[in-house]
PDB file of C-alpha atoms in Angstrom:
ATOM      1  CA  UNK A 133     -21.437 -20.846  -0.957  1.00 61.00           C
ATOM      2  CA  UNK A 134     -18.494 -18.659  -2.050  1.00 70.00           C
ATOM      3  CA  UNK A 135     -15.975 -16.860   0.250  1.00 87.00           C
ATOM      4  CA  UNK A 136     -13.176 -14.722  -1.122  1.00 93.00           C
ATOM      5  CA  UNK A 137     -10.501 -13.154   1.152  1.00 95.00           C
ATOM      6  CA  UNK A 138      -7.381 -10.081   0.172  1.00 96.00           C
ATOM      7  CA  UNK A 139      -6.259  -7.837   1.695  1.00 96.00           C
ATOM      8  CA  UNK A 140      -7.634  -4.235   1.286  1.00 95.00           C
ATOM      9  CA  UNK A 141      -4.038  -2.307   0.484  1.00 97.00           C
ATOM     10  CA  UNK A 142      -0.807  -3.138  -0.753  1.00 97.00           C
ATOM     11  CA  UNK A 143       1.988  -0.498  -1.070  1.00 97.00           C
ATOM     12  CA  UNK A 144       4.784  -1.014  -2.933  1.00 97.00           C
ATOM     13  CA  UNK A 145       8.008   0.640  -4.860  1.00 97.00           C
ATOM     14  CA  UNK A 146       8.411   1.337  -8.085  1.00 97.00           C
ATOM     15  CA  UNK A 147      10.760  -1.290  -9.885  1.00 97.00           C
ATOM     16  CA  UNK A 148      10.112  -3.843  -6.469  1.00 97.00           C
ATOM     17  CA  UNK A 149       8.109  -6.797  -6.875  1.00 97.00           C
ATOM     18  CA  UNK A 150       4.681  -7.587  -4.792  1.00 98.00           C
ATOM     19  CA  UNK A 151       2.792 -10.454  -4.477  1.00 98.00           C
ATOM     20  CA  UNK A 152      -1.539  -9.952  -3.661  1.00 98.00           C
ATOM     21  CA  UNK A 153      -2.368 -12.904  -1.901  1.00 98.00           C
ATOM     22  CA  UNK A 154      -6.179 -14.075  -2.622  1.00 97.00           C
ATOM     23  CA  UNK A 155      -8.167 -16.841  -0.220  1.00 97.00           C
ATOM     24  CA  UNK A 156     -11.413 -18.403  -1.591  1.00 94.00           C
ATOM     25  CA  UNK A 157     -13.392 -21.257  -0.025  1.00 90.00           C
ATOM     26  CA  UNK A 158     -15.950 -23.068  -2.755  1.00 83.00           C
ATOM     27  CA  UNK A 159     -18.938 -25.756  -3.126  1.00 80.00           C
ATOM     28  CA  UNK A 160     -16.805 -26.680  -6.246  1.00 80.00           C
ATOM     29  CA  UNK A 161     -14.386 -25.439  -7.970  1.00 80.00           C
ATOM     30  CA  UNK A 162     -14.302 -24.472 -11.730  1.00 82.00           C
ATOM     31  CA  UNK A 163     -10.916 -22.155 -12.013  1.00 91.00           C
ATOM     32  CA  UNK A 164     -10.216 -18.536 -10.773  1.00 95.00           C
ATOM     33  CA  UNK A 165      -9.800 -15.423 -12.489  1.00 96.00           C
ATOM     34  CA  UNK A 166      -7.999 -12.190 -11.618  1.00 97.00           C
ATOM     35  CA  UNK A 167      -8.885  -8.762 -12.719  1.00 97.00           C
ATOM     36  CA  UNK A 168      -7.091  -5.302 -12.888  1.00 98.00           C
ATOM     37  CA  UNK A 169      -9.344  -2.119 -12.361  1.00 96.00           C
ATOM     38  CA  UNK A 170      -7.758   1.451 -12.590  1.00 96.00           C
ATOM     39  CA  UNK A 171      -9.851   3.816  -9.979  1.00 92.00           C
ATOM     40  CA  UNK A 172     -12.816   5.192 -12.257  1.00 88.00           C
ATOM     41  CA  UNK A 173     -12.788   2.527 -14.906  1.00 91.00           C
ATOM     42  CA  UNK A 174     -13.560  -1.319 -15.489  1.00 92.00           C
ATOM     43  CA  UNK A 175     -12.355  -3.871 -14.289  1.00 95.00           C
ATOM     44  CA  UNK A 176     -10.079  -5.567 -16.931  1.00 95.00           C
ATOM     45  CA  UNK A 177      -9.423  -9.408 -17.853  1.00 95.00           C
ATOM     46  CA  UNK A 178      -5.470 -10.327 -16.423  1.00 96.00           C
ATOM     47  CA  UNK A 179      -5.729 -14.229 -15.748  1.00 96.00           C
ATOM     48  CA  UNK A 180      -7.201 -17.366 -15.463  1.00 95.00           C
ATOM     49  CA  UNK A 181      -6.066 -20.735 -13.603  1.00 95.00           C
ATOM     50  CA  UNK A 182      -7.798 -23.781 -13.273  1.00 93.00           C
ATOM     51  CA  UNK A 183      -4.678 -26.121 -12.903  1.00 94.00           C
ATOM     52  CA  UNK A 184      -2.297 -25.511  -9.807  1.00 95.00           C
ATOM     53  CA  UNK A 185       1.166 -23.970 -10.702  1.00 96.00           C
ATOM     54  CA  UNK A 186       2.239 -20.827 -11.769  1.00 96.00           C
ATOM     55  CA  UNK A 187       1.248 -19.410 -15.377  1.00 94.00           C
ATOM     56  CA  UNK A 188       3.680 -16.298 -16.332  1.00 94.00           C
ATOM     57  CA  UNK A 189       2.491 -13.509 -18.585  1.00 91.00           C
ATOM     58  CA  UNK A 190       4.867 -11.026 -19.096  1.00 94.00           C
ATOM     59  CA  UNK A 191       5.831  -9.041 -15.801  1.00 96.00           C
ATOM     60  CA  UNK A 192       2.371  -9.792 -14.185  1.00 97.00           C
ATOM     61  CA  UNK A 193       2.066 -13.923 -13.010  1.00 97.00           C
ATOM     62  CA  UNK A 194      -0.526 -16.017 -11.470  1.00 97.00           C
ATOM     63  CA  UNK A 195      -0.613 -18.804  -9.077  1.00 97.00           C
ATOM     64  CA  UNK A 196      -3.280 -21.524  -7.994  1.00 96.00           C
ATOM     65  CA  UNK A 197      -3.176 -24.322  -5.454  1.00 95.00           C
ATOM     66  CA  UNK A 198      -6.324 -26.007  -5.032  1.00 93.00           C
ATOM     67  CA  UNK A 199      -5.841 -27.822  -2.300  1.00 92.00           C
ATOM     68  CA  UNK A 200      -4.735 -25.171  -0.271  1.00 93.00           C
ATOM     69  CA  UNK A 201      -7.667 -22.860  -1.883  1.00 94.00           C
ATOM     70  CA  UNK A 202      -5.240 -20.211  -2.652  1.00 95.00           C
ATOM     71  CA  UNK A 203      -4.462 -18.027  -5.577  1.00 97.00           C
ATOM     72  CA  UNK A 204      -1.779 -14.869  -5.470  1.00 98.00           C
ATOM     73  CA  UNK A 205      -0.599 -12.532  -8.245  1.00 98.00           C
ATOM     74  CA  UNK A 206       2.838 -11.729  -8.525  1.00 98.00           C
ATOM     75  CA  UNK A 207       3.752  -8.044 -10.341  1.00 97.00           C
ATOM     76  CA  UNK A 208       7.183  -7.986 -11.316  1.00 97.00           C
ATOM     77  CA  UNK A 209       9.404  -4.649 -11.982  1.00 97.00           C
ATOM     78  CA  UNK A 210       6.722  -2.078 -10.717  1.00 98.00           C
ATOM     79  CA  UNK A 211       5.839   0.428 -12.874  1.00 97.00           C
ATOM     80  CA  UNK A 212       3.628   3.485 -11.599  1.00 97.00           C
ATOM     81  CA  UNK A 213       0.756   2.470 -13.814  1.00 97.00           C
ATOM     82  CA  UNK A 214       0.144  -0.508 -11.833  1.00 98.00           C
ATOM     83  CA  UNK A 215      -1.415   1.693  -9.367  1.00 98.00           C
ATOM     84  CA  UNK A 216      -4.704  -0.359  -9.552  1.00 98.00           C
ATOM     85  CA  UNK A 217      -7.316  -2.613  -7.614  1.00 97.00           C
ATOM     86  CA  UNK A 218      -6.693  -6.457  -8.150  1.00 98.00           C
ATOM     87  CA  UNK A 219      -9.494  -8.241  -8.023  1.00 97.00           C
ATOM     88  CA  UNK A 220      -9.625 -12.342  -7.410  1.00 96.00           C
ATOM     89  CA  UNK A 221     -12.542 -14.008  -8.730  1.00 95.00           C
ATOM     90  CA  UNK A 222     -14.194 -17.819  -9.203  1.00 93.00           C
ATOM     91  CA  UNK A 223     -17.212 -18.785 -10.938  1.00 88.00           C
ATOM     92  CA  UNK A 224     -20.361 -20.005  -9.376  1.00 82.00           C
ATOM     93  CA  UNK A 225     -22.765 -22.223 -10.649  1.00 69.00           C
ATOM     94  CA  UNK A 226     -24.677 -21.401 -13.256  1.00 63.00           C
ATOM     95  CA  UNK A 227     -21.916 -18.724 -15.204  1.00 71.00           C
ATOM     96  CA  UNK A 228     -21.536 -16.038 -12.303  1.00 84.00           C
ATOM     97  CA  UNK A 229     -18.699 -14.807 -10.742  1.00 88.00           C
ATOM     98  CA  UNK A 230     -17.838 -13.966  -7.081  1.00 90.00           C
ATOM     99  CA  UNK A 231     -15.581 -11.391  -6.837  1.00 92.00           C
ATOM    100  CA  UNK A 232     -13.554 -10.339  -4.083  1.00 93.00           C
ATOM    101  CA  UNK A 233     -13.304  -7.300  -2.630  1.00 93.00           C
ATOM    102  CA  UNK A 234     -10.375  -6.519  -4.063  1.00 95.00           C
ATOM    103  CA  UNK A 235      -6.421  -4.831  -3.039  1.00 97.00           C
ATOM    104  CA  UNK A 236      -5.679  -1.758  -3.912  1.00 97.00           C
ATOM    105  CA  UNK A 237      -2.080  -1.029  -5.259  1.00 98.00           C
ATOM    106  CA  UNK A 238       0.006   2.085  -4.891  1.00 98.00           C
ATOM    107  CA  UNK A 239       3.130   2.399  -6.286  1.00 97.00           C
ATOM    108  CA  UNK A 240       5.314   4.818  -5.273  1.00 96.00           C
ATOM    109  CA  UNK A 241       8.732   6.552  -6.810  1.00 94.00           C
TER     110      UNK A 241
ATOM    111  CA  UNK B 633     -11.633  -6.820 -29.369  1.00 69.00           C
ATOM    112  CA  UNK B 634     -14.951  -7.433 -26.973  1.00 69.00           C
ATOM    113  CA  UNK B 635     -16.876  -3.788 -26.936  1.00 90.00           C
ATOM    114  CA  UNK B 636     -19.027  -3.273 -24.587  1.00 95.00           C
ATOM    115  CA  UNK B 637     -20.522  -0.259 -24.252  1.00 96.00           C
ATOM    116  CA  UNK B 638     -23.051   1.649 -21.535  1.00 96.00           C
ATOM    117  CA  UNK B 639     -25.407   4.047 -22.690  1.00 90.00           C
ATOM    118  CA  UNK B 640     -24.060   6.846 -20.133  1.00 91.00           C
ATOM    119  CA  UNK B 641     -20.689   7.597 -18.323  1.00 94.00           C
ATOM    120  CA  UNK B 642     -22.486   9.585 -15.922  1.00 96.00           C
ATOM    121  CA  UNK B 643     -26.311   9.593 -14.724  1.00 96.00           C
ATOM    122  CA  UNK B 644     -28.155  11.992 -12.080  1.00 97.00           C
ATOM    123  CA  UNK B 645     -31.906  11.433 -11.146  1.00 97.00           C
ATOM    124  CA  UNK B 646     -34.072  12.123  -8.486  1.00 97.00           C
ATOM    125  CA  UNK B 647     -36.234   9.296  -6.131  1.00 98.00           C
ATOM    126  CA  UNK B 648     -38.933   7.905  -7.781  1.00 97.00           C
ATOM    127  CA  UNK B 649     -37.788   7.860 -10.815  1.00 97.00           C
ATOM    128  CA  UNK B 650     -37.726   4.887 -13.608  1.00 97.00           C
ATOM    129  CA  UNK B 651     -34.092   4.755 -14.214  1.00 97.00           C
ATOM    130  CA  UNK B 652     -33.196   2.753 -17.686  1.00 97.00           C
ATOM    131  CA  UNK B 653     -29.507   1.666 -17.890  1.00 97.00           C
ATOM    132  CA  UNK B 654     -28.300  -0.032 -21.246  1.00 97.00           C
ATOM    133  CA  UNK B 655     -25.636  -1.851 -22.410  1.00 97.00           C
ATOM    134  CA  UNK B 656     -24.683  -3.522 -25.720  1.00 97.00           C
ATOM    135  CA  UNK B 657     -22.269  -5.984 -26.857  1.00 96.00           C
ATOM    136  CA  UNK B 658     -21.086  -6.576 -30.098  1.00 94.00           C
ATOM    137  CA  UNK B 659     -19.453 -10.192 -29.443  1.00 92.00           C
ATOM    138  CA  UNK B 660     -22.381 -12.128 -29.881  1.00 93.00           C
ATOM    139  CA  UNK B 661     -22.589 -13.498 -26.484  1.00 94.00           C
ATOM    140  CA  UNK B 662     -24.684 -15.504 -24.299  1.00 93.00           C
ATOM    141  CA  UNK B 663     -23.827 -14.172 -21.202  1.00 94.00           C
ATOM    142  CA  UNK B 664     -24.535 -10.281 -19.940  1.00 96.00           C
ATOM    143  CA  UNK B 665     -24.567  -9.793 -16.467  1.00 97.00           C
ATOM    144  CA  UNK B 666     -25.131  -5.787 -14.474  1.00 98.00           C
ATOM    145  CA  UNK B 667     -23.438  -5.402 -11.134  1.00 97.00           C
ATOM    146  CA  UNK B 668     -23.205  -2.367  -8.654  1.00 97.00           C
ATOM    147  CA  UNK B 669     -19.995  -1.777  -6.764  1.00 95.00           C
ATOM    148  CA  UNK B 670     -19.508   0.409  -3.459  1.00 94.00           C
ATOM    149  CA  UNK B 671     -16.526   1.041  -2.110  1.00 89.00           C
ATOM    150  CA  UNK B 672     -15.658  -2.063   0.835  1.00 85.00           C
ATOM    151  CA  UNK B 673     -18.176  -4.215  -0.857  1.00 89.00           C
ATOM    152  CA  UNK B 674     -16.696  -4.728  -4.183  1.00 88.00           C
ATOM    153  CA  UNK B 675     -18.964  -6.271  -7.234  1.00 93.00           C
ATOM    154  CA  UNK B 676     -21.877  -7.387  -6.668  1.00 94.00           C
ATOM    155  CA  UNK B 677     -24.492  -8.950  -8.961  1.00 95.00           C
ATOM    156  CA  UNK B 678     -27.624  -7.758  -9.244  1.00 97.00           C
ATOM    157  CA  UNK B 679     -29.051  -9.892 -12.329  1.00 96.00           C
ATOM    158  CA  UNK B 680     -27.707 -11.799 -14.846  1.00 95.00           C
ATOM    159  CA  UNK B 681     -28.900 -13.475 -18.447  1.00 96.00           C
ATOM    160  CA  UNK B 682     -28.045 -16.375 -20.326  1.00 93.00           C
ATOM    161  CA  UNK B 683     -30.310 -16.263 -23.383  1.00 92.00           C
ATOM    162  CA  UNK B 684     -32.399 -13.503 -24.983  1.00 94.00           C
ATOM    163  CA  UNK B 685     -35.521 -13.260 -22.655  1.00 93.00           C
ATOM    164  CA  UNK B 686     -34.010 -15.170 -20.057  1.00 93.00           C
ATOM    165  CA  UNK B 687     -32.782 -13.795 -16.958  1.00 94.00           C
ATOM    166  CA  UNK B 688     -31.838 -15.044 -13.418  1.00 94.00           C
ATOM    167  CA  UNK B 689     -31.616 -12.740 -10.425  1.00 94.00           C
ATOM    168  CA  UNK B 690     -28.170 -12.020  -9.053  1.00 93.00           C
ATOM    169  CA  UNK B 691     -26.954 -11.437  -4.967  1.00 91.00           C
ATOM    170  CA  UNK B 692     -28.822  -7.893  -4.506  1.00 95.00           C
ATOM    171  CA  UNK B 693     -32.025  -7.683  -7.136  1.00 97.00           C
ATOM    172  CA  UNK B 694     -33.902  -5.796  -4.860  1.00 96.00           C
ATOM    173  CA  UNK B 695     -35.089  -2.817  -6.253  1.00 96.00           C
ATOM    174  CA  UNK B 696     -34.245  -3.237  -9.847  1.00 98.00           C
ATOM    175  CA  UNK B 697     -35.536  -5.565 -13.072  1.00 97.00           C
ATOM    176  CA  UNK B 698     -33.997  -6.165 -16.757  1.00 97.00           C
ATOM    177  CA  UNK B 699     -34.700  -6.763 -20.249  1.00 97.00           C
ATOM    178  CA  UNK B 700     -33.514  -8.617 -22.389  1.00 97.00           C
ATOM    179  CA  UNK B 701     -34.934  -8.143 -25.656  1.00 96.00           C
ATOM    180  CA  UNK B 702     -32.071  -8.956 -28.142  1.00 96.00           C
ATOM    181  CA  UNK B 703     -29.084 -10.796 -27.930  1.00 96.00           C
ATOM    182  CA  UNK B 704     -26.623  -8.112 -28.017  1.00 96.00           C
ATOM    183  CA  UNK B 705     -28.890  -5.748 -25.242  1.00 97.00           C
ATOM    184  CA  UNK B 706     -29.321  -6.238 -21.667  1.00 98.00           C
ATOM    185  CA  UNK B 707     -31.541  -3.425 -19.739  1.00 97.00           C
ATOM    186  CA  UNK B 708     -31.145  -2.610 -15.948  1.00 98.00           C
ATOM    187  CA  UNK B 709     -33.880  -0.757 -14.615  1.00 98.00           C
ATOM    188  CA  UNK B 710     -34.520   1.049 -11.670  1.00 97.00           C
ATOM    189  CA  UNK B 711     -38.257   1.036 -10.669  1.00 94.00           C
ATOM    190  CA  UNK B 712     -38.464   3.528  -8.015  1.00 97.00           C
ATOM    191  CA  UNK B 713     -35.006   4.979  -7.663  1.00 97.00           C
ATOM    192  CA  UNK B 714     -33.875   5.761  -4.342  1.00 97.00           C
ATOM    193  CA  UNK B 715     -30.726   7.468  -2.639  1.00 97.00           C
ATOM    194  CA  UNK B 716     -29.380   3.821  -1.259  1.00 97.00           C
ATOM    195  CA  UNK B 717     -28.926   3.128  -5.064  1.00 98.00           C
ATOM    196  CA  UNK B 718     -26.437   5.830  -5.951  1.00 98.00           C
ATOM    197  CA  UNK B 719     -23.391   3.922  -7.093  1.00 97.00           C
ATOM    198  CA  UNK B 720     -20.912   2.653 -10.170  1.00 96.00           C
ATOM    199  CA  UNK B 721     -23.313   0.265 -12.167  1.00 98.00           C
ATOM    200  CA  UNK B 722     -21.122  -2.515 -14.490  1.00 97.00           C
ATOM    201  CA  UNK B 723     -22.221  -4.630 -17.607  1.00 97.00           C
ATOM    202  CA  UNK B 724     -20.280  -7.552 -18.465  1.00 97.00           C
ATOM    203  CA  UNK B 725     -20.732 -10.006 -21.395  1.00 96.00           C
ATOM    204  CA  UNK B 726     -18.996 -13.187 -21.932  1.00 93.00           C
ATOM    205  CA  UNK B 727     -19.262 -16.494 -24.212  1.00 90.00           C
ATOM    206  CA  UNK B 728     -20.290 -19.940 -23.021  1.00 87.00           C
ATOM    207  CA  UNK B 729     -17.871 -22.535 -21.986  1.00 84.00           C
ATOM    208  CA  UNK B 730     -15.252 -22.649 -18.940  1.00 82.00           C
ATOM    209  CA  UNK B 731     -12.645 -20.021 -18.503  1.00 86.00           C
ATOM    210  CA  UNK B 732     -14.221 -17.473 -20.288  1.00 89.00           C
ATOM    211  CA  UNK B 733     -13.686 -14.031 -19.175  1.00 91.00           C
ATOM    212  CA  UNK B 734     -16.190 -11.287 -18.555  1.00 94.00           C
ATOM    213  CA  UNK B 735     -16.066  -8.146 -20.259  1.00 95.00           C
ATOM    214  CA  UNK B 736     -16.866  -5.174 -18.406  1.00 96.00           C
ATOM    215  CA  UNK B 737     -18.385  -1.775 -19.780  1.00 95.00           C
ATOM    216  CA  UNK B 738     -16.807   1.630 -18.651  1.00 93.00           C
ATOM    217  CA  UNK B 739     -19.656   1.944 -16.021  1.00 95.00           C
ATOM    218  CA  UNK B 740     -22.231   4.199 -15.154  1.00 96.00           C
ATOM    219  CA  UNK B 741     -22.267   6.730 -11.955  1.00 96.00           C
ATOM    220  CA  UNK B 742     -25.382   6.857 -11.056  1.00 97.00           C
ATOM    221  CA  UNK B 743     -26.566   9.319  -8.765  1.00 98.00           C
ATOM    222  CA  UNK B 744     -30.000   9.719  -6.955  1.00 97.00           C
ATOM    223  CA  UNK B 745     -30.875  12.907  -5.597  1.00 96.00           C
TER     224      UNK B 745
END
């Protein structure tokens, strides 16, 4: 089965950086995915690894190391919008997801 | 750009109830799934289809059966709707192939009195 660990808050400043750490444990692995989701809306596509390393986009970047069955998302130069959840995901099987729980973000002045 | 799009924002009914939930995408994909999410559980999926008339049952299906009629329409419904099923219902779409995305709807609050 699938296991996905974050933590459940992260505060931060605005203009800091913050890293939200995700922990999964897989049958087999087929990449991981990371979603944003402002409070009352849907979640929102962000970033997908499948290779280990770091892929940048912008201010928001993602890790992956496989072996170590770790993932975390690294928000550069805070802005108050990224008040958010972050959610870590893998695929199943079969073309389902398991999602994590997710971390909320607040960003303060 | 992916729509997907949920018949209602907001929904109140009372138990008993057939509850109908739709969602459409306009992508033409495969994939739809519908999840619920609670606060301190996060997503979970109740059902999920791969191919008009096909369907597979998700983590929590309990309670609840789809339709899926056409490609671009995937049905969640509620046979008996009770209070433990209050919650933020999701649709999601997404092609075949690895590292495809989902695509979420806006959601529905749904609320049983």
């Amino acid at each position: 089965g699938q296991n996905i660990d974050q933590p459940t808050e992260m505060t931060a400043t605005e203009g800091a950086i913050v890293q939200i750490n995700c922990t999964y444990q897989t049958s087999g692995f087929n990449g991981l995915f990371w979603y944003q989701q402002h409070a009352g809306e849907a979640p929102t596509f962000l970033s997908y690894n499948v290779l280990d390393g770091l892929e940048e986009k912008g201010r928001f970047s993602s890790f992956l190391s496989r072996s170590k069955g770790y993932s975390y998302l690294l928000l550069k130069e805070l802005q108050m919008k990224d008040s958010a959840s972050y959610l870590c995901a893998v695929p199943t099987g079969f073309q389902k997801l398991v999602f994590g729980t997710g971390t909320r973000l607040l960003v303060s002045p | 750009d992916v729509k997907v799009t949920q018949s209602s924002r907001y929904l109140v009914k009372r138990t008993g109830e057939k509850v109908f939930l739709e969602c459409v995408q306009d992508m033409d994909h495969e994939n739809m799934f519908w999840y619920r999410q609670d606060p301190g559980l996060g997503l979970r999926l109740i059902y999920f289809s791969y191919d008009v008339k096909m369907k597979e049952k998700g983590d929590i299906p309990e309670g609840y059966s789809v339709s899926r009629e056409k490609k671009e329409r995937f049905s969640l419904i509620l046979e008996s709707a009770s209070t433990n099923q209050t919650s933020m219902y999701l649709c999601a779409s997404r092609p075949q192939g690895p590292g495809q995305p989902q695509h979420f709807g806006d959601g529905t609050r749904l609320s049983i009195l």
